[in-house]
mmCIF file of C-alpha atoms in Angstrom:
data_model
loop_
_atom_site.group_PDB
_atom_site.id
_atom_site.type_symbol
_atom_site.label_atom_id
_atom_site.label_comp_id
_atom_site.label_asym_id
_atom_site.label_seq_id
_atom_site.Cartn_x
_atom_site.Cartn_y
_atom_site.Cartn_z
ATOM 1 C CA PHE A 22 104.669 85.783 101.002
ATOM 2 C CA PRO A 23 108.219 86.991 100.150
ATOM 3 C CA GLY A 24 107.348 87.597 96.502
ATOM 4 C CA TRP A 25 104.656 90.178 97.212
ATOM 5 C CA ASP A 26 107.220 92.823 98.234
ATOM 6 C CA ASN A 27 109.007 92.517 94.894
ATOM 7 C CA LEU A 28 105.699 92.547 93.027
ATOM 8 C CA GLY A 29 104.557 95.681 94.866
ATOM 9 C CA ALA A 30 107.880 97.410 94.234
ATOM 10 C CA CYS A 31 107.757 96.591 90.522
ATOM 11 C CA ALA A 32 104.161 97.798 90.300
ATOM 12 C CA LEU A 33 105.048 101.013 92.141
ATOM 13 C CA VAL A 34 108.041 101.697 89.886
ATOM 14 C CA ALA A 35 105.962 101.005 86.783
ATOM 15 C CA LEU A 36 103.183 103.307 88.003
ATOM 16 C CA VAL A 37 105.586 106.150 88.849
ATOM 17 C CA SER A 38 107.416 105.833 85.523
ATOM 18 C CA MET A 39 104.110 105.778 83.636
ATOM 19 C CA LEU A 40 102.880 108.901 85.441
ATOM 20 C CA ALA A 41 106.194 110.670 84.818
ATOM 21 C CA GLY A 42 106.145 109.754 81.133
ATOM 22 C CA TRP A 43 102.519 110.903 80.819
ATOM 23 C CA SER A 44 103.268 114.266 82.459
ATOM 24 C CA ILE A 45 106.264 114.832 80.179
ATOM 25 C CA PHE A 46 104.200 113.823 77.136
ATOM 26 C CA THR A 47 101.402 116.256 78.041
ATOM 27 C CA LYS A 48 103.884 119.095 78.604
ATOM 28 C CA LEU A 49 105.587 118.486 75.262
ATOM 29 C CA SER A 50 102.265 118.179 73.424
ATOM 30 C CA ARG A 51 101.019 121.438 74.952
ATOM 31 C CA ARG A 52 104.239 123.237 74.017
ATOM 32 C CA PHE A 53 104.038 121.835 70.477
ATOM 33 C CA ALA A 54 100.384 122.903 70.187
ATOM 34 C CA GLU A 55 101.263 126.433 71.304
ATOM 35 C CA GLU A 56 103.957 126.700 68.630
ATOM 36 C CA LEU A 57 101.438 125.726 65.974
#
């Protein structure tokens, strides 16, 4: 199916962006916790 490639790409981009956002959030939360 031609649509599966687009679906996989969208899922991959969403997964990578979610992981990147989570890593940034954990780093900022740790830095904020250290300041307190």
